[in-house]
Coordinates of C-alpha atoms and ligand atoms in Angstrom, one line a residue:
M19 CA 0.0 0.0 0.0
T20 CA 2.9 2.3 0.7
I21 CA 3.7 2.4 -2.9
L22 CA 0.5 4.5 -3.4
Y23 CA 2.0 7.3 -1.3
N24 CA 5.2 7.3 -3.3
P25 CA 5.4 10.7 -5.0
F26 CA 7.1 9.3 -8.1
F27 CA 4.4 6.7 -8.6
L28 CA 1.7 9.4 -8.2
L29 CA 3.5 11.6 -10.7
L30 CA 3.7 8.7 -13.2
I31 CA 0.0 8.0 -12.8
A32 CA -0.8 11.7 -13.3
F33 CA 1.4 11.8 -16.4
I34 CA -0.2 8.7 -17.9
S35 CA -3.7 9.9 -17.2
L36 CA -2.9 13.3 -18.8
F37 CA -1.5 11.5 -21.8
L38 CA -4.5 9.3 -22.2
F39 CA -6.9 12.2 -21.7
R40 CA -5.2 14.1 -24.5
V41 CA -5.3 11.0 -26.8
V42 CA -9.0 10.7 -26.1
L43 CA -9.6 14.4 -26.7
I44 CA -7.7 14.3 -30.0
K45 CA -8.9 11.0 -31.3
T46 CA -12.6 11.7 -30.5
G47 CA -12.6 15.3 -31.6
L48 CA -13.5 16.3 -28.0
I49 CA -10.6 18.7 -28.2
Y50 CA -12.6 21.0 -30.5
I51 CA -15.4 21.1 -28.0
V52 CA -13.0 22.0 -25.2
K53 CA -11.4 24.7 -27.4
K54 CA -14.9 26.1 -28.2
K55 CA -15.8 26.1 -24.5
W56 CA -12.5 27.8 -23.7
C57 CA -13.2 30.5 -26.4
F58 CA -16.6 31.0 -24.9
I59 CA -15.2 31.5 -21.5
Q60 CA -12.6 33.9 -22.8
D61 CA -15.3 35.8 -24.7
C62 CA -17.1 36.4 -21.4
F63 CA -14.1 38.5 -20.3
H64 CA -13.9 40.6 -23.5
V65 CA -16.0 43.2 -25.1
Y66 CA -16.3 42.9 -28.8
Q67 CA -17.3 45.3 -31.5
F68 CA -18.9 44.2 -34.8
F69 CA -18.7 45.7 -38.3
K70 CA -20.9 44.7 -41.1
V71 CA -19.8 44.6 -44.8
S72 CA -22.9 44.1 -46.9
E73 CA -22.9 43.0 -50.5
F74 CA -25.2 45.8 -51.7
N75 CA -25.5 49.3 -50.3
E76 CA -28.8 51.1 -49.5
S77 CA -29.3 52.0 -53.2
M78 CA -28.6 48.4 -54.3
Q79 CA -25.2 49.2 -55.8
R80 CA -22.5 46.5 -55.3
N81 CA -20.2 47.2 -52.4
Q82 CA -16.7 46.7 -53.7
L83 CA -15.4 46.1 -50.2
Y84 CA -17.6 43.0 -49.8
H85 CA -16.0 41.4 -52.8
K86 CA -12.5 42.4 -51.7
V87 CA -13.0 40.9 -48.2
L88 CA -14.5 37.7 -49.6
V89 CA -11.5 37.2 -51.9
Y90 CA -9.2 37.9 -49.0
L91 CA -10.9 35.5 -46.7
N92 CA -10.9 32.7 -49.3
S93 CA -7.2 33.1 -49.5
L94 CA -6.6 32.5 -45.8
T95 CA -5.2 29.1 -44.7
S96 CA -7.6 29.2 -41.7
I97 CA -10.5 28.6 -44.1
E98 CA -9.6 24.9 -43.7
D99 CA -10.5 25.1 -40.1
S100 CA -14.1 26.3 -40.5
D101 CA -16.8 23.6 -40.0
F102 CA -18.2 23.9 -43.5
T103 CA -16.1 24.7 -46.6
N104 CA -17.1 24.5 -50.2
L105 CA -14.7 22.7 -52.6
F106 CA -14.5 23.7 -56.2
T107 CA -12.2 22.8 -59.1
G108 CA -9.7 25.6 -59.8
K109 CA -8.4 27.0 -63.0
K110 CA -5.4 24.7 -63.3
P111 CA -5.9 21.0 -63.9
N112 CA -6.4 19.0 -60.7
E113 CA -6.6 22.2 -58.7
I114 CA -9.1 22.3 -55.9
V115 CA -10.0 25.6 -54.2
L116 CA -11.8 26.2 -50.9
R117 CA -14.6 28.7 -50.5
L118 CA -16.1 29.9 -47.3
D119 CA -19.7 28.6 -46.7
R120 CA -22.6 30.5 -45.3
N121 CA -22.8 31.1 -41.5
Q122 CA -19.2 30.0 -41.0
V123 CA -16.7 31.8 -38.8
I124 CA -13.1 32.3 -40.0
E125 CA -10.3 33.5 -37.8
D126 CA -7.5 35.8 -38.7
D127 CA -4.4 37.1 -36.8
F128 CA -3.2 40.6 -37.4
L129 CA -0.6 42.5 -35.4
G130 CA -1.1 40.0 -32.5
A131 CA -4.9 40.6 -32.5
K132 CA -7.5 38.0 -33.2
I133 CA -10.1 39.0 -35.7
F134 CA -13.2 36.9 -36.6
W135 CA -15.3 37.0 -39.7
I136 CA -18.8 35.6 -39.9
N137 CA -20.1 34.9 -43.4
E138 CA -23.8 35.7 -43.0
D139 CA -26.3 35.9 -45.8
K140 CA -25.0 38.6 -48.2
T141 CA -23.1 40.2 -45.3
L142 CA -19.7 39.6 -43.8
V143 CA -19.4 40.5 -40.2
L144 CA -16.1 41.5 -38.6
K145 CA -15.7 40.8 -34.9
I146 CA -12.9 42.4 -33.1
R147 CA -12.1 43.0 -29.4
K148 CA -12.7 46.6 -28.4
A149 CA -9.3 46.7 -26.8
D150 CA -7.7 45.9 -30.2
K151 CA -9.9 48.0 -32.4
R152 CA -8.2 51.4 -32.2
R153 CA -4.8 49.9 -32.7
V154 CA -5.6 47.3 -35.4
L155 CA -8.7 48.1 -37.4
R156 CA -7.4 50.7 -39.9
P157 CA -4.2 48.9 -40.7
Y158 CA -6.1 45.7 -41.0
L159 CA -8.5 47.1 -43.6
Q160 CA -5.6 48.5 -45.4
H161 CA -3.9 45.1 -45.3
I162 CA -7.0 43.6 -46.9
H163 CA -6.9 46.1 -49.7
T164 CA -3.2 45.4 -50.4
V165 CA -3.6 41.6 -50.3
F166 CA -6.6 41.8 -52.6
D167 CA -4.7 44.0 -55.1
E168 CA -1.9 41.5 -55.1
L169 CA -4.2 38.5 -55.6
D170 CA -6.1 40.4 -58.3
E171 CA -3.0 41.3 -60.1
K172 CA -1.7 37.7 -60.0
K173 CA -4.8 35.8 -61.0
R174 CA -8.0 37.5 -61.9
D175 CA -10.7 35.0 -62.6
L176 CA -12.8 36.8 -65.2
K177 CA -16.5 36.5 -65.0
L178 CA -19.3 36.6 -67.5
Y179 CA -22.5 38.2 -66.1
M180 CA -25.9 37.8 -67.8
N181 CA -29.0 39.6 -66.8
V182 CA -32.0 37.6 -65.7
R183 CA -35.7 38.6 -66.0
H184 CA -36.9 41.2 -63.5
H185 CA -38.7 39.8 -60.5
H186 CA -40.2 41.9 -57.7
D187 CA -38.2 40.1 -55.0
D188 CA -34.8 40.2 -56.8
Q189 CA -32.7 39.7 -53.7
N190 CA -29.7 38.4 -55.6
G191 CA -29.5 41.4 -57.9
R192 CA -30.1 41.2 -61.6
W193 CA -26.9 39.5 -62.7
R194 CA -25.9 35.9 -62.7
S195 CA -22.3 35.0 -63.4
V196 CA -20.3 32.2 -64.7
P197 CA -16.5 32.0 -65.1
F198 CA -15.4 33.8 -68.3
T199 CA -13.1 31.4 -70.1
H200 CA -13.5 32.4 -73.7
P201 CA -10.2 31.6 -75.4
S202 CA -10.4 34.4 -78.0
T203 CA -7.5 36.8 -78.1
F204 CA -6.4 39.5 -80.5
E205 CA -3.9 36.9 -81.9
T206 CA -6.6 34.4 -82.8
I207 CA -8.7 36.9 -84.7
A208 CA -8.1 37.3 -88.4
M209 CA -8.1 41.1 -88.9
E210 CA -5.8 43.5 -90.5
S211 CA -2.8 43.8 -88.2
D212 CA -2.6 47.6 -88.4
L213 CA -6.2 47.9 -87.3
K214 CA -5.7 45.4 -84.6
N215 CA -2.7 47.4 -83.3
K216 CA -4.7 50.5 -83.3
V217 CA -7.5 49.0 -81.2
K218 CA -4.9 47.6 -78.8
S219 CA -3.2 51.0 -78.3
D220 CA -6.6 52.7 -78.0
L221 CA -7.5 50.3 -75.2
D222 CA -4.1 50.7 -73.6
S223 CA -4.4 54.5 -73.6
F224 CA -7.9 54.2 -72.1
L225 CA -6.5 52.2 -69.2
K226 CA -4.0 54.9 -68.5
A227 CA -6.3 57.8 -68.9
K228 CA -8.0 58.0 -65.5
Q229 CA -6.5 61.4 -64.5
Y230 CA -7.3 62.8 -67.9
Y231 CA -11.0 61.9 -67.8
H232 CA -11.3 63.2 -64.2
R233 CA -9.7 66.5 -65.1
L234 CA -12.3 66.9 -67.8
G235 CA -15.1 65.9 -65.4
R236 CA -16.0 63.0 -67.7
V237 CA -17.0 59.5 -66.8
W238 CA -14.0 57.3 -67.3
K239 CA -15.5 55.0 -70.0
R240 CA -15.0 54.3 -73.6
S241 CA -17.6 53.0 -76.1
Y242 CA -17.0 50.9 -79.2
L243 CA -19.3 49.9 -82.0
L244 CA -18.5 46.7 -83.8
Y245 CA -20.4 46.4 -87.0
G246 CA -20.4 44.0 -89.9
P247 CA -22.2 40.9 -91.3
S248 CA -22.9 37.8 -89.3
G249 CA -19.9 35.5 -88.6
T250 CA -17.2 38.1 -89.0
G251 CA -15.9 37.9 -85.5
K252 CA -17.6 40.7 -83.6
S253 CA -18.5 38.5 -80.5
S254 CA -15.1 36.9 -80.6
F255 CA -13.6 40.4 -80.7
V256 CA -15.5 41.4 -77.5
A257 CA -14.1 38.4 -75.8
A258 CA -10.6 39.3 -77.0
M259 CA -11.1 42.8 -75.7
A260 CA -12.1 41.5 -72.2
N261 CA -9.1 39.1 -72.2
F262 CA -6.8 41.9 -73.2
L263 CA -8.1 44.3 -70.5
C264 CA -8.6 41.6 -67.9
Y265 CA -12.1 42.9 -67.4
D266 CA -15.3 41.0 -66.5
V267 CA -18.0 40.9 -69.2
Y268 CA -21.6 42.0 -68.6
D269 CA -23.7 40.8 -71.5
I270 CA -27.0 42.6 -71.5
D271 CA -29.9 40.8 -73.1
L272 CA -32.3 43.6 -73.9
S273 CA -35.3 41.3 -74.3
K274 CA -35.0 40.6 -70.5
V275 CA -34.9 44.3 -69.5
S276 CA -38.3 45.4 -68.3
D277 CA -38.0 49.2 -68.9
D278 CA -35.6 52.1 -69.0
S279 CA -35.1 52.3 -65.2
D280 CA -34.4 48.6 -65.2
L281 CA -31.6 49.2 -67.7
K282 CA -30.2 51.9 -65.4
F283 CA -30.4 49.5 -62.5
L284 CA -28.4 46.9 -64.4
L285 CA -25.7 49.5 -65.0
L286 CA -25.7 50.4 -61.3
Q287 CA -25.2 46.8 -60.3
S288 CA -22.2 46.3 -62.6
T289 CA -18.7 46.6 -61.2
T290 CA -15.8 48.6 -62.4
K291 CA -13.2 47.0 -64.7
S292 CA -15.9 45.6 -66.9
V293 CA -16.9 45.4 -70.5
I294 CA -20.6 46.0 -70.9
V295 CA -21.9 44.5 -74.1
I296 CA -25.2 44.9 -75.9
E297 CA -25.2 42.6 -78.9
D298 CA -27.3 43.2 -82.1
L299 CA -28.5 46.6 -80.9
D300 CA -29.7 47.4 -84.5
R301 CA -32.0 44.4 -84.5
Y302 CA -33.6 45.4 -81.1
L303 CA -34.2 48.9 -82.3
A304 CA -35.6 47.8 -85.7
E305 CA -37.8 45.1 -84.4
R306 CA -38.7 47.0 -81.2
S307 CA -38.3 43.7 -79.4
T308 CA -37.3 45.4 -76.2
A309 CA -39.2 47.3 -73.6
V310 CA -36.4 49.9 -73.4
S311 CA -37.0 53.1 -75.3
L312 CA -34.5 54.9 -77.5
S313 CA -33.9 57.6 -74.8
G314 CA -33.4 54.8 -72.3
I315 CA -30.6 53.5 -74.5
L316 CA -29.1 56.9 -75.0
N317 CA -29.0 57.6 -71.2
F318 CA -27.5 54.2 -70.7
M319 CA -24.8 55.0 -73.3
D320 CA -24.0 58.3 -71.6
G321 CA -23.5 56.4 -68.4
I322 CA -24.9 59.3 -66.3
L323 CA -25.4 57.0 -63.3
S324 CA -22.2 55.1 -63.7
S325 CA -20.3 58.1 -62.5
S326 CA -21.8 57.7 -59.1
C327 CA -20.8 54.0 -58.7
G328 CA -17.2 54.1 -60.0
E329 CA -16.2 53.9 -63.6
E330 CA -13.5 52.2 -65.6
R331 CA -16.0 50.6 -68.0
V332 CA -15.8 49.8 -71.6
M333 CA -19.1 49.6 -73.5
V334 CA -19.4 47.6 -76.6
F335 CA -22.3 47.5 -79.0
T336 CA -22.5 45.2 -82.0
M337 CA -24.6 45.6 -85.1
N338 CA -24.9 44.0 -88.5
G339 CA -25.2 47.4 -90.1
K340 CA -25.6 50.9 -88.9
D341 CA -27.4 52.4 -91.9
N342 CA -30.8 52.3 -90.3
V343 CA -29.7 53.2 -86.8
D344 CA -30.7 56.6 -85.3
P345 CA -27.7 58.9 -85.7
A346 CA -28.2 60.0 -82.0
I347 CA -26.9 56.6 -81.0
L348 CA -23.8 56.9 -83.1
R349 CA -22.8 60.4 -82.2
P350 CA -19.3 61.0 -80.9
G351 CA -19.1 60.6 -77.1
R352 CA -21.8 57.9 -77.2
I353 CA -19.7 55.8 -79.5
D354 CA -16.1 56.7 -79.4
V355 CA -14.7 54.2 -81.8
H356 CA -16.3 52.4 -84.8
I357 CA -14.8 49.2 -86.0
H358 CA -15.9 47.6 -89.2
F359 CA -15.9 43.8 -89.5
P360 CA -15.8 42.9 -93.2
L361 CA -16.3 39.6 -94.9
C362 CA -13.2 37.6 -95.5
D363 CA -10.6 38.9 -98.0
F364 CA -7.5 37.0 -99.2
T365 CA -5.3 38.3 -96.3
A366 CA -7.8 37.3 -93.7
F367 CA -8.2 33.9 -95.5
K368 CA -4.4 33.4 -95.2
T369 CA -4.5 34.1 -91.5
L370 CA -7.3 31.6 -91.1
A371 CA -5.5 29.0 -93.2
N372 CA -2.5 29.5 -91.0
S373 CA -4.3 29.2 -87.7
Y374 CA -6.8 26.5 -88.6
L375 CA -4.7 24.3 -91.0
G376 CA -1.2 25.4 -90.2
L377 CA -0.6 26.5 -93.8
K378 CA 1.7 29.4 -94.7
D379 CA 1.4 28.7 -98.4
H380 CA -0.2 26.2 -100.7
K381 CA -0.4 25.6 -104.4
L382 CA -4.1 26.4 -104.4
F383 CA -3.6 29.8 -102.8
P384 CA -3.3 31.7 -106.2
Q385 CA -6.6 30.2 -107.2
V386 CA -8.2 31.3 -104.0
E387 CA -6.8 34.8 -104.4
E388 CA -8.2 35.1 -107.8
I389 CA -11.7 34.2 -106.6
F390 CA -11.5 36.8 -103.9
Q391 CA -10.4 39.4 -106.5
N392 CA -13.4 38.5 -108.6
G393 CA -15.5 39.8 -105.7
A394 CA -16.5 36.5 -104.0
S395 CA -16.4 36.3 -100.3
L396 CA -17.7 34.4 -97.3
S397 CA -17.6 35.2 -93.6
P398 CA -14.6 34.1 -91.6
A399 CA -17.0 31.9 -89.6
E400 CA -18.1 30.1 -92.8
I401 CA -14.5 29.6 -94.0
G402 CA -13.4 28.6 -90.5
E403 CA -16.1 25.9 -90.3
L404 CA -15.0 24.4 -93.7
M405 CA -11.4 24.3 -92.5
I406 CA -12.2 22.7 -89.2
A407 CA -14.3 20.0 -90.9
N408 CA -11.4 19.2 -93.3
R409 CA -8.5 19.8 -91.0
N410 CA -6.9 16.5 -91.7
S411 CA -6.5 17.3 -95.3
P412 CA -5.4 20.9 -96.2
S413 CA -5.9 20.3 -99.9
R414 CA -9.5 19.1 -99.3
A415 CA -10.1 22.0 -97.0
L416 CA -8.9 24.5 -99.6
K417 CA -10.9 22.8 -102.3
S418 CA -14.1 23.0 -100.2
V419 CA -13.4 26.7 -99.5
I420 CA -12.9 27.3 -103.3
N421 CA -16.1 25.4 -104.0
A422 CA -18.1 27.4 -101.4
L423 CA -16.7 30.7 -102.6
Q424 CA -17.7 29.9 -106.2
T425 CA -21.2 28.8 -105.2
D426 CA -22.3 30.5 -102.0
G427 CA -19.9 33.4 -102.0
D428 CA -20.4 34.7 -105.5
G429 CA -20.8 38.4 -105.4
R430 CA -21.0 38.7 -101.6
G431 CA -17.7 40.6 -101.4
A432 CA -18.8 42.8 -104.2
L433 CA -22.1 43.4 -102.4
N434 CA -20.1 44.3 -99.4
I435 CA -18.2 46.9 -101.4
G436 CA -21.4 48.4 -102.8
R437 CA -23.0 48.6 -99.4
R438 CA -19.9 50.3 -98.0
L439 CA -19.7 52.8 -100.8
G440 CA -23.1 53.9 -99.9
E441 CA -22.1 54.2 -96.3
N442 CA -18.9 56.1 -97.0
G443 CA -20.5 58.5 -99.3
S444 CA -22.9 59.7 -96.7
R445 CA -20.9 59.5 -93.6
K446 CA -18.8 62.1 -91.8
S447 CA -16.4 60.1 -89.8
V448 CA -13.6 59.4 -92.1
E449 CA -11.0 58.0 -89.7
E450 CA -13.1 55.2 -88.3
I451 CA -10.5 52.6 -87.4
G452 CA -12.3 49.8 -89.2
E453 CA -12.3 51.6 -92.5
P454 CA -8.8 50.8 -93.9
S455 CA -9.4 47.1 -93.6
G456 CA -11.3 45.0 -96.0
V457 CA -11.2 44.2 -99.7
F458 CA -10.5 47.6 -101.1
C459 CA -7.3 48.4 -99.3
K460 CA -5.2 45.6 -100.7
E461 CA -2.5 46.0 -103.3
G462 CA -3.0 44.7 -106.9
G463 CA -6.7 44.1 -106.7
A464 CA -9.0 43.7 -109.6
H465 CA -9.8 46.6 -111.8
A466 CA -13.2 47.1 -110.2
V467 CA -11.6 47.3 -106.9
R468 CA -9.0 49.9 -108.1
E469 CA -11.8 52.0 -109.5
F470 CA -13.6 51.8 -106.3
K471 CA -10.5 52.8 -104.3
K472 CA -10.2 55.9 -106.5
W473 CA -13.8 56.9 -105.9
Y474 CA -13.5 56.0 -102.3
G475 CA -10.4 58.2 -101.9
L476 CA -12.2 61.1 -103.5
L477 CA -15.2 60.7 -101.1
R478 CA -12.8 60.5 -98.2
V479 CA -11.1 63.8 -99.2
K480 CA -14.5 65.5 -99.7
S481 CA -16.1 64.3 -96.6
S482 CA -13.0 64.9 -94.4
R483 CA -13.3 68.6 -95.1
K484 CA -16.7 68.5 -93.5
S485 CA -16.0 66.1 -90.8
Q486 CA -15.7 67.0 -87.2
S487 CA -14.3 63.6 -86.2
F488 CA -14.7 61.1 -83.5
D489 CA -11.6 59.3 -84.6
L490 CA -9.1 57.1 -82.9
S491 CA -6.3 59.7 -83.0
S492 CA -8.3 62.0 -80.8
G493 CA -8.8 59.1 -78.5
Q494 CA -5.1 58.5 -78.3
K495 CA -4.5 62.1 -77.4
E496 CA -6.9 61.6 -74.6
G497 CA -4.8 58.8 -73.2
Ligands
ATP29 N1 -12.2 37.5 -88.0 C1 -12.2 36.2 -87.5 N2 -11.1 35.6 -87.1 C2 -11.1 34.4 -86.6 N3 -12.2 33.7 -86.4 C3 -13.3 34.2 -86.7 C4 -13.4 35.5 -87.3 N4 -14.7 35.8 -87.5 C5 -15.4 34.7 -87.1 N5 -14.6 33.8 -86.6 C6 -15.0 32.5 -86.1 O1 -16.4 32.3 -86.4 C7 -17.2 32.0 -85.3 C8 -18.3 33.0 -85.2 O2 -17.8 34.3 -85.0 P1 -18.6 35.4 -84.1 O3 -19.6 34.8 -83.3 O4 -17.5 36.2 -83.4 O5 -19.2 36.3 -85.2 P2 -20.2 37.5 -85.1 O6 -19.7 38.6 -86.0 O7 -20.4 37.9 -83.7 O8 -21.5 36.9 -85.7 P3 -23.1 37.4 -85.4 O9 -23.2 38.8 -86.0 O10 -23.9 36.4 -86.1 O11 -23.2 37.4 -83.9 C9 -16.3 32.0 -84.1 O12 -16.1 30.7 -83.7 C10 -15.0 32.6 -84.6 O13 -14.0 31.9 -84.0
MG30 MG1 -22.1 37.8 -82.4

């Protein structure tokens, strides 16, 4: 019995019991319960202050801070410790990313202070000890901004937003988003390289022009009109612009917009660094298949409201033709840059043959060139499809293109020239950046084409005297 009073024996017993207790705690997960209880007891001795970061402000505009904090929290390693975490596939193959779930608490350490975030429905709640608040809060918020900017710089997951039909209880806002992964870039688009470079430098100078626009008291936005026949690459070009700028895309479906104020509301709920697109605007206006009025569209284009919710937006409108469109829509300031998308010419064809078939040259090329010079043409989409279908045999691909040009494409290029002659004769803006491209600016064309160039040149000189310009060069000065 005396052994029971031996202090070494008692110490050994205590040590073993503690060890077993710890094993039980860890193995059974009881340790988490103990930790939670301990935190609860600690909480009783501290006074906390709460700060709410809501997704929308009182006028239903998106709160940028909400997005920044969410990105920041999802980047913390402590996200693994929250009870519920969402798992998603990442951008890279086999990558899995963690995303905070609703009503979860995530813990963060900053300058020795513990900070808690609670992910409530559409609101993130920051919980901080009052004793730490004065010392830590401001630098902590600054820290979130900095980390967000770094993450944003490194890897911006672009998003494509689409508007949904208006419901009276639209609690989630009017936009639904999916990851924007369109592979189109300026390199993959067949377009005259000079024109492509002009667009790139225009976008570049826009990005750098914040101070300039502010000094003028103007909203920092730029509007582009992409017009041309179907299948000439307008939508692909919008995607290339977004990829170039690293901007999200907001694709407005006008048939789902209930009235003018709804359109304003959509603009208000868009974020900065975004490309806002309305496709086929001419069709909506001609068919009156939208509940939005012309003045609603004009106000939207002027972006009066966007000035109050940040700017840095690029607006893009696409049309098949602009002949029947109200000139008020096209006036400088509303549309800063017009880009024409012509049907395929021989140069564009060669670019497509190179990217779709890997052909730099081929014995059938002279024949194709001749057909183009005779005025036949197809859209790049039509030619691209033929090339994809016959990609295993370049000769067969070229033969099918020749065949299609001779049957379907007869006169379409010539038609295009005729249509554009009409346009140019009546239009003022002579330095539209799409103009130099297309069939009529190539060397050594057919006689008809040369004739056309002569007349076109005359028209340009005449009209340039009258023109007051909304050209790219003025845009570049702005930058
Ligand atoms: N200039 C081009 N360069 C490379 N590919 C092109 C070009 N134009 C069209 N394509 C290809 O054709 C397909 C259709 O193009 P896209 O949808 O961009 O044409 P679009 O002008 O928007 O037509 P629509 O007016 O009918 O909407 C795409 O897959 C695209 O890759
Ligand atoms: Mg399109």
